[in-house]
Amino acid sequence: MVLNPVLGKLVSKRVVLASASPRRREILTNVGLRFEVVPSWFKETLEKSSFTAPYEYAVETAKQKALEVANRMHVKHMRTPDVVIGADTIVSVDEQILEKPVDKQDAYRMLSRLNGKEHSVFTGVAIIHCHSKDNQLEMEITDFYEETKVKFSELSEELLWEYIDSGEPMDKAGGYGIQALGGMLVEYVHGDFLNVVGFPLNHFCKKLAELYYPPSKHNIQHKKYDSIPSVDTFENLSDGESSNFTEHKAASKLDHSGMRSSGAAYTSGNTSAVRTGFTVPLENQNGVSQSASKLPSKILELMDGFRASKALFVASKLKIFDHLKDKGPAKAVDIANDVGTSVCGTERLLDACASLGLLEKTPQGYSNTDSANTYLTSDGKYSLHGYIIHSNDHLWPLFTNLEFAVKEGSRQNHRAFGKKADDLFKDYYHSQEVNQRFMAAMHSIAHLTARDVATAFDLSQFKSACDLGGCTGALAYELVQVYPNLKVTVFDLPEVIANTSYFQPSGQHTAPVTFVSGDFFKDNLPEADLYILSRVLHDWPDEKIHVLLSKVSAVCRPGSALLVAETVLDEQKTHPSVAVLQSLSMTEGKQRSSSEYKQLLEKYGFTDIQIKITGNLLDAVLCFKKNLSL
Ligand SMILES: C[S@@+](CC[C@H](N)C(=O)[O-])C[C@H]1O[C@@H](n2cnc3c(N)ncnc32)[C@H](O)[C@@H]1O
């Protein structure tokens, strides 16, 4: 998907990212940019003291990285890249530059310097437009930097070492990665978050807009150049506008933004770059029509979505991400041997995963991206492996029958699995294998969402909670960590309770969580101050909801509360699409909007209803039992 029309300008170009950083690659892949990755061989050895400000060092390093790749590719390839992007991220504290730590002690030194303080993260970016003329490489360089301020909390030595021992700091500027565990160290971020991750996407798009849509003469005369153009401007840009570097230069001369930016033209022979003043039109330089940027990228992406999902599912099922975890790059042939698959099929799958940003491919072989290590390996704390396998084995066959589901208005389990079950869960629990698969799926999503659900409201007033349909206890274990005085009973069907020991967290005091088996439609509910229904209400039809909420309401004492965790729809009921798409599998239940949850809960005597949209997959609704019986 290319949301931003200016990125569409790169669709027809051979774009090269001169960086091995999986994070940069992920950021650019996520916005639909197609590019090759050619890590730069430029060593980050510029003399820091020769720069008057830290950002100048980052910009120069970014530029040198991109120049090295552009020159190398020009020598080695018949077709010179059209655009080479280089980037370098540094952390600066007290005017000192911190790059990547060389060992654990170095990481400790860096993190101690950042502890409890605000620091700056600078990413320098160089965009080089290349053009080969008479076997001479001509280059037009644009560079800029972005600064984001980040503050660390006061962190204990123990926490710093725990973080260092996780291994995460080692390949990260300043010794931390904000997008994963390192996020826990951070008190606030002022500025572009992605800049801290490694690439200032927003500024990059603005810079491209300046290059591809320079201001018209009229604008040049009237525009105040005291800031970089706002994102809104992109929407008004027509793809038909012509653009060339002469105009760009006029624009860049007027760029008095606080953000440093420059446009410089270089031409080089096969090895080194020398300054010149050539101009080359950006558009149509390869005879490519501008209509390429009008591709219906969103639709094309949706057309291909099933291939991408299946590639992820198969790679997960074959445990390729487990195989590559914490290892150096591996060749396709070795991976195929280890997982017992064909070499040619495996190579295609690995390339597909690399193109989807799940793996990194270098001449040494394939390795996991950070995301793959965190979310796709089967044993990670935030592993989505369970849900991915459930999606492949259960949801995929159901969605294959979507046409029937729409025509007939009913669940398609009989078509997908050859049998009809009256109750959704009877399906899941008919065999030990499916039972555990379903529990693993619930566990992975619950783990990812538990902290946000547990902290959506201050629940410290409650002494006891009962998580109805609490499955593996993932939310319960999170709650007792956040609220040490809370005891939680997980109430679920006997088939589930029998298998919960496998999911108990290691190294956590488990006593405050107990498991009770029963049927919440039929049996007495355990006593508690707070009842929880997480991802339960959306599964059931109104009659069943009536039974369940009547029981919960009856057992609630005045002042007791009910916490509902669900994805809350907007009032139009078209977003978030993750919930709208889930409805397509046609359980008898439904997803609800804020006003629908309010109405439903009020009907069963709940009051003071508060809804918190968490930004995670699950939102939270808290309500209290009023002092009247129904
Ligand atoms: C969609 S899962 C949600 C699990 C968990 N609350 C979460 O958010 O991850 C629904 C849970 O309700 C449980 N459940 C279904 N019918 C039940 C019943 N009649 N009595 C008790 N639990 C039930 C299922 O076993 C399952 O664990």
XYZ file of C-alpha atoms in Angstrom, residues 244-514:
271
model
C 13.101 18.699 -12.433
C 16.198 19.390 -10.499
C 16.524 22.958 -11.705
C 13.234 23.708 -10.048
C 14.305 21.663 -7.068
C 17.329 23.832 -6.611
C 15.166 26.918 -6.620
C 13.118 25.276 -3.925
C 15.998 24.095 -1.832
C 17.601 27.527 -1.826
C 14.477 28.725 -0.147
C 14.528 25.953 2.431
C 15.205 27.889 5.596
C 13.736 25.195 7.747
C 15.026 24.536 11.221
C 15.805 21.086 9.840
C 19.003 21.152 7.890
C 18.595 20.198 4.280
C 20.751 20.466 1.231
C 20.740 19.564 -2.397
C 24.127 18.923 -4.030
C 24.969 17.509 -7.407
C 27.792 15.050 -7.923
C 29.101 13.219 -10.900
C 31.519 10.397 -10.515
C 33.607 8.085 -12.574
C 33.682 4.533 -11.454
C 35.174 5.217 -8.099
C 34.998 8.663 -6.593
C 32.488 11.468 -6.605
C 33.257 14.986 -7.857
C 31.019 18.009 -7.691
C 29.315 19.221 -10.858
C 26.230 21.164 -11.761
C 24.265 18.894 -14.045
C 20.484 18.713 -14.060
C 18.417 15.696 -14.906
C 14.659 15.522 -15.050
C 13.336 13.262 -12.320
C 10.324 12.214 -14.277
C 10.456 9.889 -17.244
C 14.200 9.511 -17.103
C 13.772 5.824 -17.861
C 10.954 6.448 -20.252
C 8.489 5.275 -17.606
C 5.076 6.830 -17.821
C 3.823 8.756 -14.828
C 0.751 6.590 -14.643
C 2.777 4.088 -12.592
C 2.330 6.340 -9.583
C -1.425 6.082 -10.049
C -1.434 2.309 -9.512
C -4.285 1.288 -7.230
C -1.738 0.117 -4.660
C -4.289 -0.594 -1.924
C -6.310 -2.841 -4.208
C -3.205 -4.567 -5.555
C -2.067 -5.194 -2.012
C -5.435 -6.679 -1.072
C -5.391 -8.898 -4.157
C -2.089 -10.303 -2.978
C -2.937 -10.399 0.708
C -3.768 -14.107 0.694
C -0.363 -15.004 -0.723
C 1.385 -12.918 1.912
C -0.697 -14.428 4.746
C -0.041 -17.937 3.537
C 3.700 -17.308 3.183
C 3.756 -16.131 6.805
C 1.664 -19.114 7.927
C 3.829 -21.683 6.154
C 7.101 -20.161 7.335
C 5.693 -20.178 10.889
C 4.429 -23.724 10.588
C 7.833 -24.877 9.347
C 9.341 -23.002 12.315
C 11.726 -21.125 10.049
C 11.793 -18.149 12.423
C 12.667 -20.473 15.319
C 15.387 -21.967 13.216
C 16.926 -18.550 12.519
C 16.503 -17.164 16.016
C 19.644 -15.669 17.511
C 21.753 -17.125 14.728
C 23.846 -15.531 12.051
C 22.608 -15.609 8.462
C 21.839 -19.079 7.055
C 21.738 -20.257 3.444
C 18.514 -21.593 1.910
C 20.043 -25.016 1.373
C 20.929 -25.369 5.069
C 17.529 -24.180 6.205
C 15.855 -26.596 3.784
C 17.976 -29.467 5.098
C 17.162 -28.641 8.689
C 13.429 -28.256 8.245
C 13.162 -31.109 5.728
C 11.877 -29.190 2.723
C 12.915 -28.808 -0.922
C 15.704 -26.327 -1.587
C 13.933 -24.545 -4.440
C 10.629 -24.237 -2.557
C 12.385 -23.065 0.585
C 14.378 -20.468 -1.302
C 11.196 -19.031 -2.794
C 9.525 -18.954 0.593
C 12.551 -17.270 2.190
C 12.658 -14.662 -0.561
C 8.939 -14.038 -0.109
C 9.478 -13.569 3.632
C 12.356 -11.197 2.897
C 10.199 -9.198 0.514
C 7.510 -8.967 3.193
C 10.065 -7.612 5.674
C 9.950 -10.718 7.892
C 13.475 -11.841 7.075
C 16.592 -10.032 6.094
C 18.549 -11.267 3.085
C 22.240 -10.515 2.637
C 24.916 -12.259 0.568
C 25.654 -14.340 3.693
C 22.104 -15.701 3.796
C 18.802 -15.128 5.584
C 18.284 -13.935 9.138
C 15.337 -12.881 11.282
C 14.294 -9.237 11.499
C 13.775 -7.885 15.021
C 10.019 -8.304 14.562
C 10.446 -11.923 13.581
C 12.583 -12.586 16.667
C 10.026 -10.939 18.924
C 6.720 -12.044 17.431
C 7.254 -14.994 15.112
C 9.469 -17.362 17.062
C 7.303 -19.841 18.952
C 8.734 -19.356 22.432
C 9.066 -15.569 22.751
C 7.122 -13.681 25.414
C 5.166 -11.834 22.754
C 5.011 -14.695 20.291
C 2.100 -14.635 17.844
C 2.990 -18.122 16.678
C -0.055 -19.700 18.359
C -2.461 -17.325 16.664
C -0.731 -17.740 13.317
C -1.096 -21.522 13.466
C -4.756 -21.142 14.488
C -5.214 -18.767 11.538
C -3.700 -21.307 9.175
C -5.410 -24.429 10.507
C -8.782 -23.080 11.575
C -9.522 -19.656 10.123
C -8.087 -20.261 6.661
C -10.445 -23.200 5.883
C -13.365 -21.169 7.252
C -12.491 -18.141 5.145
C -12.113 -20.350 2.090
C -15.854 -20.847 2.469
C -16.632 -17.179 2.953
C -18.784 -17.076 -0.161
C -21.089 -19.709 1.362
C -21.053 -17.888 4.698
C -22.236 -14.715 2.990
C -24.845 -16.491 0.842
C -26.223 -18.613 3.672
C -25.604 -16.241 6.580
C -24.127 -18.973 8.768
C -20.893 -20.440 10.058
C -19.212 -22.848 7.669
C -17.616 -25.362 10.054
C -19.406 -28.254 8.373
C -17.894 -27.321 4.999
C -14.479 -26.493 6.389
C -14.139 -29.397 8.827
C -16.855 -31.836 7.750
C -18.953 -31.536 10.893
C -21.476 -29.194 12.442
C -21.043 -28.149 16.074
C -23.810 -26.364 17.982
C -21.282 -24.519 20.051
C -18.137 -22.873 18.773
C -16.074 -24.200 21.653
C -17.227 -27.801 21.255
C -15.343 -27.589 17.965
C -12.174 -26.346 19.584
C -12.163 -28.865 22.380
C -13.070 -32.048 20.505
C -9.436 -33.137 20.396
C -6.439 -32.459 22.570
C -4.469 -31.160 19.585
C -7.101 -28.613 18.531
C -7.703 -27.656 22.163
C -4.047 -26.800 22.721
C -3.815 -25.022 19.397
C -6.791 -22.853 20.297
C -5.432 -22.139 23.769
C -2.042 -21.185 22.322
C -3.814 -18.828 19.920
C -5.791 -17.153 22.722
C -2.653 -17.010 24.839
C -0.605 -15.180 22.214
C -3.156 -12.407 21.722
C -3.907 -12.185 25.453
C -0.206 -11.763 26.160
C 0.130 -8.976 23.661
C -2.870 -7.080 25.014
C -2.834 -7.936 28.735
C -0.744 -4.991 29.940
C -2.911 -2.439 28.136
C -6.116 -4.043 29.362
C -4.810 -4.336 32.932
C -3.765 -0.696 33.052
C -6.608 0.863 31.064
C -8.197 1.752 34.428
C -6.881 1.932 37.971
C -8.100 -1.367 39.425
C -6.151 -1.139 42.683
C -9.375 -0.810 44.729
C -10.296 -4.450 43.972
C -9.081 -7.306 46.147
C -10.460 -10.228 44.132
C -11.260 -10.732 40.471
C -12.765 -13.542 38.441
C -11.801 -13.818 34.780
C -14.741 -15.614 33.168
C -13.537 -17.590 30.172
C -10.022 -16.590 31.270
C -8.456 -19.465 29.321
C -4.699 -19.800 29.979
C -4.656 -17.094 32.652
C -2.495 -14.710 30.620
C -4.531 -11.663 31.678
C -4.820 -12.931 35.259
C -1.037 -13.224 35.603
C -0.581 -9.728 34.225
C -3.199 -8.312 36.605
C -1.529 -9.727 39.695
C 1.769 -8.270 38.553
C 0.266 -4.819 38.101
C -1.874 -5.046 41.284
C 0.083 -7.056 43.875
C -2.878 -7.077 46.330
C -5.225 -8.671 43.829
C -6.159 -12.370 43.714
C -7.623 -13.662 40.454
C -9.715 -16.754 39.784
C -9.655 -17.970 36.191
C -12.975 -19.644 35.394
C -13.219 -21.728 32.244
C -14.493 -25.014 30.831
C -12.942 -28.199 32.284
C -11.215 -29.049 28.976
C -9.352 -25.729 29.216
C -8.527 -25.795 32.920
C -6.997 -29.260 32.454
C -4.378 -27.775 30.118
C -3.446 -24.483 31.773
C -0.243 -25.659 33.483
C 1.619 -25.532 30.164
C 1.011 -21.757 29.971
C 2.044 -20.792 33.504
C 4.690 -18.087 33.471
C 8.086 -19.159 34.658
C 9.791 -17.131 37.359
C 6.555 -15.483 38.523
C 4.819 -16.075 41.840
C 1.727 -17.924 40.639
C -0.172 -18.319 43.944
C -2.452 -15.243 43.495
C -3.958 -16.915 40.405
C -6.216 -19.943 40.845
